[in-house]
CSV table of C-alpha atoms in Angstrom, one decimal:
chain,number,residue,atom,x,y,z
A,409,UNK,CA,-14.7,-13.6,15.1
A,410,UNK,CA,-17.3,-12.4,12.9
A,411,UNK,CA,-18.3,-13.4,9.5
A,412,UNK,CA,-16.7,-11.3,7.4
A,413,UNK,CA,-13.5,-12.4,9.3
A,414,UNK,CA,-14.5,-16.3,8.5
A,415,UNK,CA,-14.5,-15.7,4.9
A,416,UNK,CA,-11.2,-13.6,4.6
A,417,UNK,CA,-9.2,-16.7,6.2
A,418,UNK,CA,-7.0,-18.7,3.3
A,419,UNK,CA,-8.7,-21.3,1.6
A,420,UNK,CA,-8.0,-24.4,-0.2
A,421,UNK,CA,-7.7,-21.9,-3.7
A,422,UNK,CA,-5.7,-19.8,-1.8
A,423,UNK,CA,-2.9,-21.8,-1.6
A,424,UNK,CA,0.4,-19.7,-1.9
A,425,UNK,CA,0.8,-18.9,1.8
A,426,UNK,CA,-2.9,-18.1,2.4
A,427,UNK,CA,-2.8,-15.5,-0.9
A,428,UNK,CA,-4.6,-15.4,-3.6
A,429,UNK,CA,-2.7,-17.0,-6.7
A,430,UNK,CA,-0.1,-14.4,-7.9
A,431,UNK,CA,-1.5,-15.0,-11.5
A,432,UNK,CA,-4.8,-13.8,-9.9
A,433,UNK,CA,-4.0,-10.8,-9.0
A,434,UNK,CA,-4.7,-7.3,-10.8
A,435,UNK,CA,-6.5,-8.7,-13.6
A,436,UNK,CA,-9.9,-6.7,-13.1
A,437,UNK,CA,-9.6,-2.8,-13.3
A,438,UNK,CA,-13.5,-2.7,-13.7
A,439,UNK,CA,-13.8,-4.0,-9.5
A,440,UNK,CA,-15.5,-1.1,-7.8
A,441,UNK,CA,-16.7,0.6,-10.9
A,442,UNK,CA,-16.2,3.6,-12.6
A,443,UNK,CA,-16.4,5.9,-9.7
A,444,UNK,CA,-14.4,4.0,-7.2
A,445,UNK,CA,-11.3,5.9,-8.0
A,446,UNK,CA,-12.9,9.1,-7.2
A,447,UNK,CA,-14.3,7.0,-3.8
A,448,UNK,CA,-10.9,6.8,-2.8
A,449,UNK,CA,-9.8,10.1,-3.6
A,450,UNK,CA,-12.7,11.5,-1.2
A,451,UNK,CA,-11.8,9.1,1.6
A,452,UNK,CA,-8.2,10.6,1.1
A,453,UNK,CA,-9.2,14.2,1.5
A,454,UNK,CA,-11.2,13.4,4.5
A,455,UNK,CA,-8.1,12.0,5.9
A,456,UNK,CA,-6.1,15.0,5.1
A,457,UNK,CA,-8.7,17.4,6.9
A,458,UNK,CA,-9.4,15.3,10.0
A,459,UNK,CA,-6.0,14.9,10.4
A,460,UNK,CA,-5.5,19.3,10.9
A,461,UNK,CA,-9.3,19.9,11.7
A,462,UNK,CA,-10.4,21.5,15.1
A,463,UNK,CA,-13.9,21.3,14.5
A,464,UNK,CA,-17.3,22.9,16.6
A,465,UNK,CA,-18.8,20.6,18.3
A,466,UNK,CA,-21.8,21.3,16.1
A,467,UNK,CA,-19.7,20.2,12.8
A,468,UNK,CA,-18.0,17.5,14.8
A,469,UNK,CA,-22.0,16.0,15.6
A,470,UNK,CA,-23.2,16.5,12.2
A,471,UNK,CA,-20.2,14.6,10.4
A,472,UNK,CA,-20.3,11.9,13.0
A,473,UNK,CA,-23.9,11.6,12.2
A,474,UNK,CA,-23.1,11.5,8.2
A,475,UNK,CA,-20.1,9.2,8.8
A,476,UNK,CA,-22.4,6.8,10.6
A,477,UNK,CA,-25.3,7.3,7.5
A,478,UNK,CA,-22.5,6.5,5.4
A,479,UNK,CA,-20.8,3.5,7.5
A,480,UNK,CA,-24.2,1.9,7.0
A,481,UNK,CA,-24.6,2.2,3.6
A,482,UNK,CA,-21.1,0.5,3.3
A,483,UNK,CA,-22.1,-2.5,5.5
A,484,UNK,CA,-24.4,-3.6,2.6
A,485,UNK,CA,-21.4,-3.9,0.1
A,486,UNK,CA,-18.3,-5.3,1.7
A,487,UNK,CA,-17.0,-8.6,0.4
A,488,UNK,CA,-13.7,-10.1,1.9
A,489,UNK,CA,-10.0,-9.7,1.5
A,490,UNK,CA,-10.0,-11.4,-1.7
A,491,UNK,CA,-12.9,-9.9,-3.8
A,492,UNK,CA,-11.7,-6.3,-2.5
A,493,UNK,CA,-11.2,-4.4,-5.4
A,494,UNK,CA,-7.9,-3.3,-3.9
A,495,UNK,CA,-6.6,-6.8,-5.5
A,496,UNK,CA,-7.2,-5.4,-8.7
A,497,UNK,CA,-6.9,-1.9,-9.3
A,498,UNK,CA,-3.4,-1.4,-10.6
A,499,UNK,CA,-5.2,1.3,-12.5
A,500,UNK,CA,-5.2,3.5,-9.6
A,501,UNK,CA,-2.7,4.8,-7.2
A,502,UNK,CA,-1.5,2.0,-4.5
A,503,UNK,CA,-3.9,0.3,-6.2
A,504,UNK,CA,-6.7,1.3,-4.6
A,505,UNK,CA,-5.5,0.4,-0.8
A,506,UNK,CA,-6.3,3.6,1.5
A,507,UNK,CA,-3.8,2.2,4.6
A,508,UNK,CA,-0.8,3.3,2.0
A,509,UNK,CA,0.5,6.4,1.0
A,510,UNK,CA,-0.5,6.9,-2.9
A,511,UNK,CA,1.8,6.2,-5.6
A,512,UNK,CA,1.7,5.4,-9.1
A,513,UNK,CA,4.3,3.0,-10.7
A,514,UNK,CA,5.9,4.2,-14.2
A,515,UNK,CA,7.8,1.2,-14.9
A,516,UNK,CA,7.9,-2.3,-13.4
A,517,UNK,CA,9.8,-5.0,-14.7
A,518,UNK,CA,12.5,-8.1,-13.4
A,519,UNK,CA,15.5,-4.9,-13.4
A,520,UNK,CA,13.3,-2.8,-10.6
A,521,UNK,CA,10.5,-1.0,-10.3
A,522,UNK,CA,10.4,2.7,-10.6
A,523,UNK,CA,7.0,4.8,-9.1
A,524,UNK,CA,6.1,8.8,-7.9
A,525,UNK,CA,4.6,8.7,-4.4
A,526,UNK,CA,3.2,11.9,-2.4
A,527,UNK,CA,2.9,11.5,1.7
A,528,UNK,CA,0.0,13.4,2.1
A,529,UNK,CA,-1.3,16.1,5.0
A,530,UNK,CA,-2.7,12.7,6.4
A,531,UNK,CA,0.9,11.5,6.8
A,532,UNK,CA,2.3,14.6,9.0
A,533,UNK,CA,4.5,13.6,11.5
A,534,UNK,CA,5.6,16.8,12.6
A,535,UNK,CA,7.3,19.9,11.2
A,536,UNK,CA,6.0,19.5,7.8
A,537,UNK,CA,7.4,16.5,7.0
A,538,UNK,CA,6.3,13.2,7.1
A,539,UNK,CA,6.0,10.6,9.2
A,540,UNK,CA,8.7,8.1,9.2
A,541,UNK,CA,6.2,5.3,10.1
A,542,UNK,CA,4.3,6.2,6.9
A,543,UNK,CA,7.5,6.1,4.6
A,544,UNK,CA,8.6,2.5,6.0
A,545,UNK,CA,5.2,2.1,5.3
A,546,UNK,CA,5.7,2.5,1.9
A,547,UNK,CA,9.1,1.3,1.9
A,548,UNK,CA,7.8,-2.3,2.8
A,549,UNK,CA,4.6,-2.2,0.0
A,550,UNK,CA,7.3,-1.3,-2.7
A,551,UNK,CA,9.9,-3.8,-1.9
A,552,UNK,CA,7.0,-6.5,-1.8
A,553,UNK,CA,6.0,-5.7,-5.1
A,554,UNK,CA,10.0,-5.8,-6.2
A,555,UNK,CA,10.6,-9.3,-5.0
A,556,UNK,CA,7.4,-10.7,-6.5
A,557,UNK,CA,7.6,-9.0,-9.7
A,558,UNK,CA,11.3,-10.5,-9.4
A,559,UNK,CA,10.3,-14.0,-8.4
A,560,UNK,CA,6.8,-14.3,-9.8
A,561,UNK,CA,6.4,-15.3,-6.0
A,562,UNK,CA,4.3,-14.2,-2.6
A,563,UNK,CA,6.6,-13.1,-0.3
A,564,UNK,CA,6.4,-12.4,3.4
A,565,UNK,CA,8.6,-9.0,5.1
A,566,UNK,CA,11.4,-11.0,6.6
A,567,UNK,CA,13.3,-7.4,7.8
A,568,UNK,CA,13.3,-4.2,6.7
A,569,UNK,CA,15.4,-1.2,7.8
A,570,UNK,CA,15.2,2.3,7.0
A,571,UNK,CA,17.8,4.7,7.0
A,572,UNK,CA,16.2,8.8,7.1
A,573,UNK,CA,19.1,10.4,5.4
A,574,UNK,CA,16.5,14.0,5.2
A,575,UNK,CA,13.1,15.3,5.3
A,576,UNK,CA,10.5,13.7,3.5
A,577,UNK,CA,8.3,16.5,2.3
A,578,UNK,CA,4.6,16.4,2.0
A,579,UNK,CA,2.2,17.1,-0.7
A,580,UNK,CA,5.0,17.1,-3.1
A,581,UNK,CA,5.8,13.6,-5.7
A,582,UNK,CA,8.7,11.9,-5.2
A,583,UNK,CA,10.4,9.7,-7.2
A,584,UNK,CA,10.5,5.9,-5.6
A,585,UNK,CA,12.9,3.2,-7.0
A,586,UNK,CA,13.4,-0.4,-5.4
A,587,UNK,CA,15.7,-3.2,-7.0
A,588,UNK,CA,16.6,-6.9,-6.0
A,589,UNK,CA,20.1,-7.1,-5.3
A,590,UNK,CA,20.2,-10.8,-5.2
A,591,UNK,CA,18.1,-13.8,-4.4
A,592,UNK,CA,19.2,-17.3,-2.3
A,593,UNK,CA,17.0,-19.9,-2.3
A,594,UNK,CA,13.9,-18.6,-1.2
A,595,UNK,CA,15.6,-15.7,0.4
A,596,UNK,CA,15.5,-12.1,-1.5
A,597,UNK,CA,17.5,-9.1,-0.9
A,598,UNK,CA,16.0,-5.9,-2.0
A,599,UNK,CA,17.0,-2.3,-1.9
A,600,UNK,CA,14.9,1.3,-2.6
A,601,UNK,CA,15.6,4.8,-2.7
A,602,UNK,CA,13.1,8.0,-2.0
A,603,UNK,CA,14.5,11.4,-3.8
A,604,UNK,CA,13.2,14.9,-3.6
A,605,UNK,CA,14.5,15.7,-7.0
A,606,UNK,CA,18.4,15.2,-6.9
A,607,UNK,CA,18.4,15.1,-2.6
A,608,UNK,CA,18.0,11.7,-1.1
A,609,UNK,CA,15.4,11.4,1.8
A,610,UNK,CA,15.3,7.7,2.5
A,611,UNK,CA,16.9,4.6,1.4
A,612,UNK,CA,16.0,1.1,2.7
A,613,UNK,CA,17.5,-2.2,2.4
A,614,UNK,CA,15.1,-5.5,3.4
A,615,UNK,CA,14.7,-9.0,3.9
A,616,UNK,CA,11.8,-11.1,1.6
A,617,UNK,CA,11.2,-14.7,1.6
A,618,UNK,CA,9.0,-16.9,-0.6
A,619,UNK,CA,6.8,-18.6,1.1
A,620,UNK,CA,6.2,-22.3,0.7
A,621,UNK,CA,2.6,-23.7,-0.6
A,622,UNK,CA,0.3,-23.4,2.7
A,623,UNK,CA,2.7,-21.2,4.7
A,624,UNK,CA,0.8,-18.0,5.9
């Protein structure tokens, strides 16, 4: 295990089920600095073109060599789970966190949450469309945010199914709407929907639960 893995585990102050404090959490927009949005954006596009690229074996060397110039640089500057900036940037789409397809929340309250999200080249699965890993992917980081907002709680993915009712286009913004149906106990039922304008592409129905103080 190596150092940086040491400090990412929970500590004493992270204390609801390993997390950080939900009060914690998106409080500093300034993480990263001013240019950390555009950082992201770049890290996106080089996803999009690796994902289709065929390159030379020349242009395959040189970028390796960049991405290795680049991977050191980075070495200098990484903190742990918990000073990420990805805690914090609710300024930015999916906050900041490259491992999810981007999406930018309109309206978040207790009711629901309503957001535009755009699967990207990087998300292909085949035919154009994407991936139905990626959307359950997003599915399961919407419906996370729906219980806590709900609950003020952390929550762990108890189950989560997916129904693919038609393609998921990529490149194009769709509109994104989750909702808790009900909660029991520490158990709560939420629901989404994924539209391409009036025709519905995905709907999902899940399983959160609250986690006690200490439970991972």
């Amino acid at each position: 295990m190596s150092e940086q893995q040491v400090e990412a585990l929970p500590s004493q102050e992270h204390h609801e089920g390993g997390f950080r404090p939900i009060a914690e959490l998106g409080r500093d927009n300034t993480k990263g600095g001013p240019h950390y949005g555009e950082l992201i954006e770049q890290v996106r596009e080089l996803m999009d073109r690796v994902r289709l690229a065929d390159p030379t074996d020349e242009i395959a060397l040189a970028a390796i060599a960049e991405l290795k110039d680049l991977n050191q640089r980075l070495d200098a500057v990484m903190g742990d789970e918990w000073s990420a900036p990805s805690w914090h940037r609710t300024d930015l789409p999916s906050r900041g966190n490259i491992t999810l397809p981007p999406y930018l929340v309109d309206e978040v309250s207790r009711d629901g949450v309503h957001a535009r999200i755009t699967f990207r080249t990087f998300h292909l699965g085949g035919n154009g469309a994407a991936h139905g890993g990626h959307v359950a992917l997003g599915f399961d980081d919407l419906l996370g945010m729906t219980a806590a907002v709900n609950t003020r709680a952390v929550t762990r993915t108890a189950f989560l199914h997916v129904d693919y009712r038609s393609i998921t286009p990529l490149n194009t913004e769709l509109q994104w709407h989750g909702w808790v149906e009900r909660v029991e106990g520490r158990k709560v039922f939420v629901r989404a929907t994924l539209h391409d304008g009036e025709r519905l592409c995905a709907e999902a129905h899940g399983l959160f639960l609250m986690l006690k103080p200490g439970q991972q």
